[in-house]
Amino acid sequence: MISRRLFAVLALTATVATACGTSDAGDAAVRPDGTVDLSQVTLRLGDQKGTGLQALLEAAGELRSVPYKLEWSQYTSGPPMLEAINSGAVDFGGVGNAPPVFAAAARSSIKIVAGYSAGTGGQGIVVPADSPLHAPNDLRGKKIAVAKGSSAHYHLLSVLTKNGLALGDVEPQYLQPADALAALTTGRVDAWAIWDPYTAQAEQQANARILVDGNGYVNPDAYYVAGAKALGSKSRTAALRDLLARIQRAHTWVNEHPDQWAQTYAQFSGLPVAVTTVAVKRGVYQDHSLNQAAIDAEQQVADTFTAAGLIPNKVKIADFVDTRFNDLYPTP
């Protein structure tokens, strides 16, 4: 019952009908000859402090001369962003490896359209500097803050499993990042499973230390996800193709200019430069196509959640992947 209640909270009810194919009817941006007038297209983009998509594009100069309109919405983590994408309120956004699994389990109208890795050093379970916890096994019986259905949720589950513990051996406290940081600093939780830049924020501002990072526990992949309705639009699909190319160029630019990237990231996120610098330097981007190996890696995430009873049925990730943009990326 507990696992089904958790799934019910995370389930993203599929309220948008999935388009079976691209239709030009009623699409004012599609000219009579079938070409697309991008100036007539608006893309609604989701963003979160942990991914900094708007900041990324701004820092790399990729928001200059965009031929279509962009509307931004901010989210605290991946699951609420995917709720918005599923409902059709948002067209596209970046998330970690776990949110698409819960969305897929709920048969949401979403598709993974691109993948990239950004390292695992910023994925951390942090504790206060003076905490008596020094090894993963010390987490037994402890209160651990984590965002439901997030990449940190998967990291926590992986750490527990590989150290002979189950989720029932700890007391998960399902909190969004701001509330989790407050809980850690006031002693209401013993540890916090989180991702950068919040990991760096906890280190820099709460005198926390990383008990265990993601190395050896999680795949470094994160994903860009689009709504089925957007993918069923010829004009928005054309704009998404241009946007994905801009993101890839931006990733290359920030890898080569980490200090400048950290400055812009700080301005957009409101975090100190000292925090964003730490996050940037351990989060080097590497884009790749959604080939079978990439799909299999995400399937492993889904299977882990299923085995833990956190989603009620097996999820087939391949059904929620759209490879039409693979030609933009190198094979991993």
Short mmCIF file of C-alpha atoms in Angstrom, two decimals:
data_model
loop_
_atom_site.label_atom_id
_atom_site.label_comp_id
_atom_site.label_asym_id
_atom_site.label_seq_id
_atom_site.Cartn_x
_atom_site.Cartn_y
_atom_site.Cartn_z
CA MET A 1 0.00 0.00 0.00
CA ILE A 2 2.80 2.44 0.83
CA SER A 3 4.45 2.06 -2.56
CA ARG A 4 1.14 2.51 -4.36
CA ARG A 5 0.38 5.66 -2.38
CA LEU A 6 3.81 7.02 -3.30
CA PHE A 7 3.18 6.19 -6.93
CA ALA A 8 -0.24 7.86 -6.77
CA VAL A 9 1.35 11.07 -5.54
CA LEU A 10 3.88 10.99 -8.36
CA ALA A 11 1.53 9.76 -11.08
CA LEU A 12 1.14 12.31 -13.82
CA THR A 13 -2.34 11.77 -15.19
CA ALA A 14 -2.22 11.70 -18.95
CA THR A 15 -4.77 14.34 -19.89
CA VAL A 16 -3.37 15.29 -23.27
CA ALA A 17 -4.19 13.00 -26.17
CA THR A 18 -1.06 11.70 -27.85
CA ALA A 19 -0.76 12.80 -31.45
CA CYS A 20 -0.43 9.87 -33.83
CA GLY A 21 1.50 11.90 -36.35
CA THR A 22 2.41 15.39 -37.41
CA SER A 23 -0.56 17.38 -38.65
CA ASP A 24 -0.29 20.74 -40.39
CA ALA A 25 -4.00 21.52 -40.16
CA GLY A 26 -4.61 24.70 -38.22
CA ASP A 27 -0.89 25.36 -37.74
CA ALA A 28 -0.47 29.00 -38.71
CA ALA A 29 3.33 28.65 -38.78
CA VAL A 30 3.24 26.08 -41.60
CA ARG A 31 3.21 27.77 -45.00
CA PRO A 32 1.17 26.42 -47.93
CA ASP A 33 4.31 24.88 -49.41
CA GLY A 34 4.94 22.93 -46.16
CA THR A 35 7.87 25.02 -44.92
CA VAL A 36 7.78 26.47 -41.41
CA ASP A 37 7.77 30.15 -40.50
CA LEU A 38 9.59 29.96 -37.17
CA SER A 39 8.73 33.58 -36.38
CA GLN A 40 5.17 32.38 -35.81
CA VAL A 41 6.19 29.68 -33.30
CA THR A 42 6.22 29.94 -29.50
CA LEU A 43 8.03 27.31 -27.43
CA ARG A 44 7.09 27.05 -23.76
CA LEU A 45 10.12 25.85 -21.84
CA GLY A 46 10.45 24.47 -18.33
CA ASP A 47 13.54 25.26 -16.28
CA GLN A 48 14.85 24.46 -12.82
CA LYS A 49 17.70 25.77 -10.75
CA GLY A 50 19.34 22.37 -10.88
CA THR A 51 19.64 22.40 -14.67
CA GLY A 52 19.82 26.12 -15.48
CA LEU A 53 18.73 25.78 -19.11
CA GLN A 54 17.91 29.46 -19.53
CA ALA A 55 21.15 30.50 -17.86
CA LEU A 56 23.07 27.99 -19.99
CA LEU A 57 21.73 29.38 -23.26
CA GLU A 58 22.19 32.97 -22.13
CA ALA A 59 25.80 32.41 -21.06
CA ALA A 60 26.69 30.83 -24.40
CA GLY A 61 24.99 33.58 -26.40
CA GLU A 62 22.45 31.15 -27.81
CA LEU A 63 19.45 33.29 -26.86
CA ARG A 64 20.50 35.93 -29.36
CA SER A 65 18.68 35.85 -32.70
CA VAL A 66 16.37 32.98 -31.79
CA PRO A 67 13.90 32.88 -34.73
CA TYR A 68 10.94 31.82 -32.55
CA LYS A 69 9.48 33.06 -29.26
CA LEU A 70 10.38 31.51 -25.92
CA GLU A 71 8.27 31.46 -22.76
CA TRP A 72 9.93 30.21 -19.55
CA SER A 73 8.43 28.58 -16.46
CA GLN A 74 10.45 27.69 -13.35
CA TYR A 75 10.13 24.46 -11.35
CA THR A 76 11.73 23.20 -8.14
CA SER A 77 12.51 19.76 -9.56
CA GLY A 78 11.82 17.42 -12.47
CA PRO A 79 8.52 15.77 -11.41
CA PRO A 80 6.40 18.96 -11.34
CA MET A 81 7.95 20.03 -14.64
CA LEU A 82 6.89 16.75 -16.25
CA GLU A 83 3.38 17.27 -14.86
CA ALA A 84 3.30 20.54 -16.78
CA ILE A 85 4.69 18.92 -19.94
CA ASN A 86 2.15 16.12 -19.68
CA SER A 87 -0.73 18.59 -19.31
CA GLY A 88 0.42 20.55 -22.36
CA ALA A 89 1.21 23.69 -20.35
CA VAL A 90 4.92 23.32 -21.19
CA ASP A 91 6.49 21.91 -24.37
CA PHE A 92 10.00 20.96 -23.27
CA GLY A 93 12.39 20.79 -20.32
CA GLY A 94 15.43 19.08 -18.82
CA VAL A 95 15.23 16.54 -15.98
CA GLY A 96 17.33 13.89 -14.28
CA ASN A 97 17.08 10.15 -14.82
CA ALA A 98 14.22 9.34 -12.44
CA PRO A 99 11.36 11.72 -13.33
CA PRO A 100 10.76 10.18 -16.79
CA VAL A 101 10.36 6.77 -15.16
CA PHE A 102 7.48 7.91 -12.96
CA ALA A 103 5.92 9.81 -15.85
CA ALA A 104 6.16 6.72 -18.04
CA ALA A 105 4.65 4.56 -15.30
CA ALA A 106 1.65 6.89 -15.31
CA ARG A 107 1.41 6.66 -19.13
CA SER A 108 2.02 10.38 -19.42
CA SER A 109 2.11 12.15 -22.77
CA ILE A 110 5.87 12.74 -22.77
CA LYS A 111 8.85 11.58 -24.80
CA ILE A 112 12.57 11.62 -24.02
CA VAL A 113 14.10 13.38 -27.04
CA ALA A 114 17.77 13.90 -26.08
CA GLY A 115 20.32 12.73 -23.54
CA TYR A 116 23.50 14.06 -22.02
CA SER A 117 25.83 13.25 -19.16
CA ALA A 118 27.06 15.77 -16.64
CA GLY A 119 29.12 13.70 -14.22
CA THR A 120 28.14 12.05 -10.94
CA GLY A 121 30.25 14.01 -8.46
CA GLY A 122 27.47 16.55 -7.87
CA GLN A 123 24.93 13.87 -7.01
CA GLY A 124 25.35 13.57 -3.27
CA ILE A 125 23.97 12.42 0.04
CA VAL A 126 25.14 15.17 2.36
CA VAL A 127 25.30 15.36 6.15
CA PRO A 128 26.32 18.08 8.62
CA ALA A 129 30.09 18.41 9.01
CA ASP A 130 29.96 17.14 12.61
CA SER A 131 27.58 14.27 11.84
CA PRO A 132 28.51 10.83 13.25
CA LEU A 133 27.56 9.35 9.86
CA HIS A 134 30.66 8.43 7.84
CA ALA A 135 29.64 5.51 5.61
CA PRO A 136 26.53 4.48 3.68
CA ASN A 137 25.69 1.76 6.24
CA ASP A 138 25.40 4.49 8.87
CA LEU A 139 22.21 5.67 7.16
CA ARG A 140 20.22 2.82 8.71
CA GLY A 141 17.33 4.20 10.74
CA LYS A 142 18.09 7.81 9.79
CA LYS A 143 15.81 10.52 8.43
CA ILE A 144 16.87 11.41 4.90
CA ALA A 145 15.40 14.33 2.95
CA VAL A 146 14.84 13.69 -0.75
CA ALA A 147 12.56 14.97 -3.52
CA LYS A 148 10.09 12.28 -4.62
CA GLY A 149 10.74 10.83 -8.04
CA SER A 150 13.92 12.85 -8.55
CA SER A 151 17.38 11.72 -9.63
CA ALA A 152 18.36 12.02 -5.96
CA HIS A 153 15.62 9.52 -5.10
CA TYR A 154 17.23 7.02 -7.45
CA HIS A 155 20.69 7.80 -6.07
CA LEU A 156 19.47 7.17 -2.53
CA LEU A 157 17.85 3.90 -3.55
CA SER A 158 21.00 2.78 -5.38
CA VAL A 159 23.25 3.60 -2.41
CA LEU A 160 20.99 1.72 -0.01
CA THR A 161 20.66 -1.32 -2.27
CA LYS A 162 24.38 -1.64 -2.95
CA ASN A 163 25.11 -1.44 0.77
CA GLY A 164 22.65 -4.12 1.83
CA LEU A 165 19.90 -1.75 2.92
CA ALA A 166 16.33 -1.26 1.75
CA LEU A 167 14.27 1.91 1.59
CA GLY A 168 12.37 0.59 4.61
CA ASP A 169 15.60 0.67 6.62
CA VAL A 170 15.63 4.49 6.53
CA GLU A 171 13.00 7.20 7.04
CA PRO A 172 12.63 9.14 3.78
CA GLN A 173 11.39 12.69 4.28
CA TYR A 174 9.93 13.81 0.97
CA LEU A 175 10.89 17.47 0.66
CA GLN A 176 11.64 19.90 -2.14
CA PRO A 177 15.18 21.38 -2.11
CA ALA A 178 14.53 24.62 -0.21
CA ASP A 179 12.64 22.82 2.56
CA ALA A 180 15.22 20.03 2.64
CA LEU A 181 18.10 22.48 3.13
CA ALA A 182 16.25 24.09 6.04
CA ALA A 183 15.54 20.67 7.52
CA LEU A 184 19.21 19.70 7.32
CA THR A 185 20.48 22.93 8.87
CA THR A 186 17.98 22.73 11.76
CA GLY A 187 18.63 19.07 12.48
CA ARG A 188 15.17 17.82 11.51
CA VAL A 189 16.80 15.34 9.12
CA ASP A 190 20.07 13.46 9.41
CA ALA A 191 21.00 13.56 5.72
CA TRP A 192 19.88 15.00 2.41
CA ALA A 193 20.00 13.27 -0.99
CA ILE A 194 20.36 15.97 -3.60
CA TRP A 195 21.97 17.11 -6.85
CA ASP A 196 24.11 20.10 -7.86
CA PRO A 197 23.97 23.04 -7.45
CA TYR A 198 22.16 22.22 -4.19
CA THR A 199 24.92 19.81 -3.18
CA ALA A 200 27.42 22.64 -3.55
CA GLN A 201 25.05 25.00 -1.73
CA ALA A 202 24.85 22.62 1.22
CA GLU A 203 28.63 22.36 1.30
CA GLN A 204 29.24 26.09 1.00
CA GLN A 205 26.36 27.54 3.03
CA ALA A 206 25.40 24.81 5.51
CA ASN A 207 28.88 23.44 6.25
CA ALA A 208 27.74 20.04 5.00
CA ARG A 209 29.96 17.28 3.68
CA ILE A 210 29.28 14.64 1.07
CA LEU A 211 28.79 11.26 2.74
CA VAL A 212 28.62 9.51 -0.64
CA ASP A 213 28.43 10.89 -4.16
CA GLY A 214 27.10 9.29 -7.32
CA ASN A 215 30.32 7.65 -8.47
CA GLY A 216 29.74 3.93 -8.78
CA TYR A 217 26.06 4.29 -7.94
CA VAL A 218 24.29 6.16 -10.72
CA ASN A 219 24.49 6.68 -14.44
CA PRO A 220 25.52 10.29 -15.22
CA ASP A 221 22.74 10.76 -17.78
CA ALA A 222 20.05 13.41 -17.72
CA TYR A 223 17.41 14.04 -20.36
CA TYR A 224 15.47 16.57 -22.33
CA VAL A 225 11.79 15.72 -22.52
CA ALA A 226 9.08 17.05 -24.85
CA GLY A 227 5.32 16.78 -24.76
CA ALA A 228 3.54 14.56 -27.26
CA LYS A 229 1.40 17.49 -28.35
CA ALA A 230 4.47 19.59 -29.18
CA LEU A 231 6.03 16.67 -31.06
CA GLY A 232 2.82 16.32 -33.04
CA SER A 233 3.21 19.87 -34.31
CA LYS A 234 5.39 20.31 -37.39
CA SER A 235 6.24 23.90 -36.49
CA ARG A 236 7.12 23.25 -32.85
CA THR A 237 9.13 20.17 -33.84
CA ALA A 238 11.16 22.37 -36.21
CA ALA A 239 11.73 24.86 -33.39
CA LEU A 240 12.72 22.05 -31.00
CA ARG A 241 15.31 20.80 -33.51
CA ASP A 242 16.85 24.28 -33.61
CA LEU A 243 16.70 24.55 -29.81
CA LEU A 244 18.43 21.19 -29.28
CA ALA A 245 21.25 22.28 -31.59
CA ARG A 246 21.59 25.48 -29.57
CA ILE A 247 21.73 23.52 -26.32
CA GLN A 248 24.45 21.27 -27.69
CA ARG A 249 26.52 24.29 -28.76
CA ALA A 250 25.91 25.86 -25.35
CA HIS A 251 27.17 22.73 -23.61
CA THR A 252 30.37 22.91 -25.63
CA TRP A 253 30.79 26.60 -24.82
CA VAL A 254 30.30 26.28 -21.06
CA ASN A 255 32.70 23.32 -20.89
CA GLU A 256 35.32 25.63 -22.40
CA HIS A 257 34.39 28.70 -20.30
CA PRO A 258 33.58 27.39 -16.79
CA ASP A 259 34.30 30.66 -14.96
CA GLN A 260 32.08 32.73 -17.23
CA TRP A 261 29.40 30.06 -17.02
CA ALA A 262 29.55 30.10 -13.22
CA GLN A 263 29.04 33.88 -13.21
CA THR A 264 25.94 33.74 -15.40
CA TYR A 265 24.60 30.72 -13.52
CA ALA A 266 24.92 32.66 -10.27
CA GLN A 267 23.03 35.64 -11.70
CA PHE A 268 20.12 33.50 -12.87
CA SER A 269 19.92 31.17 -9.87
CA GLY A 270 20.53 33.72 -7.13
CA LEU A 271 23.23 31.47 -5.70
CA PRO A 272 26.69 32.79 -4.79
CA VAL A 273 29.41 32.41 -7.42
CA ALA A 274 31.34 30.24 -4.95
CA VAL A 275 28.48 27.73 -5.08
CA THR A 276 27.97 27.74 -8.84
CA THR A 277 31.72 27.48 -9.45
CA VAL A 278 31.90 24.23 -7.49
CA ALA A 279 28.86 22.85 -9.32
CA VAL A 280 30.12 23.88 -12.76
CA LYS A 281 33.58 22.38 -12.37
CA ARG A 282 32.27 18.93 -11.47
CA GLY A 283 29.48 18.95 -14.07
CA VAL A 284 31.10 18.78 -17.51
CA TYR A 285 28.53 18.18 -20.25
CA GLN A 286 28.68 15.45 -22.89
CA ASP A 287 25.76 15.16 -25.32
CA HIS A 288 24.92 11.83 -26.95
CA SER A 289 22.27 10.16 -29.06
CA LEU A 290 19.45 8.03 -27.70
CA ASN A 291 20.86 4.74 -28.94
CA GLN A 292 20.08 1.32 -27.49
CA ALA A 293 22.77 1.62 -24.81
CA ALA A 294 21.29 4.91 -23.60
CA ILE A 295 17.77 3.46 -23.56
CA ASP A 296 19.00 0.38 -21.68
CA ALA A 297 20.64 2.58 -19.05
CA GLU A 298 17.36 4.37 -18.38
CA GLN A 299 15.54 1.03 -18.38
CA GLN A 300 17.81 -0.01 -15.52
CA VAL A 301 16.64 3.03 -13.54
CA ALA A 302 13.04 2.03 -14.18
CA ASP A 303 13.67 -1.59 -13.20
CA THR A 304 15.31 -0.49 -9.95
CA PHE A 305 12.25 1.53 -8.94
CA THR A 306 9.98 -1.36 -9.90
CA ALA A 307 12.02 -3.83 -7.86
CA ALA A 308 11.80 -1.51 -4.86
CA GLY A 309 8.01 -1.39 -5.18
CA LEU A 310 7.99 2.35 -5.83
CA ILE A 311 6.12 1.94 -9.10
CA PRO A 312 3.52 -0.82 -9.40
CA ASN A 313 4.28 -2.23 -12.83
CA LYS A 314 7.22 -2.72 -15.16
CA VAL A 315 7.86 0.27 -17.43
CA LYS A 316 9.14 -0.10 -21.00
CA ILE A 317 11.26 3.03 -21.47
CA ALA A 318 11.60 2.50 -25.24
CA ASP A 319 7.91 3.38 -25.54
CA PHE A 320 8.67 6.84 -24.16
CA VAL A 321 11.68 7.66 -26.35
CA ASP A 322 11.59 9.65 -29.58
CA THR A 323 14.76 9.27 -31.63
CA ARG A 324 13.94 11.72 -34.45
CA PHE A 325 16.68 14.10 -33.25
CA ASN A 326 19.42 11.46 -32.98
CA ASP A 327 21.18 12.81 -36.07
CA LEU A 328 22.17 15.90 -34.02
CA TYR A 329 24.27 13.85 -31.61
CA PRO A 330 27.28 11.54 -31.49
CA THR A 331 26.69 7.93 -30.48
CA PRO A 332 27.63 7.34 -26.81
#
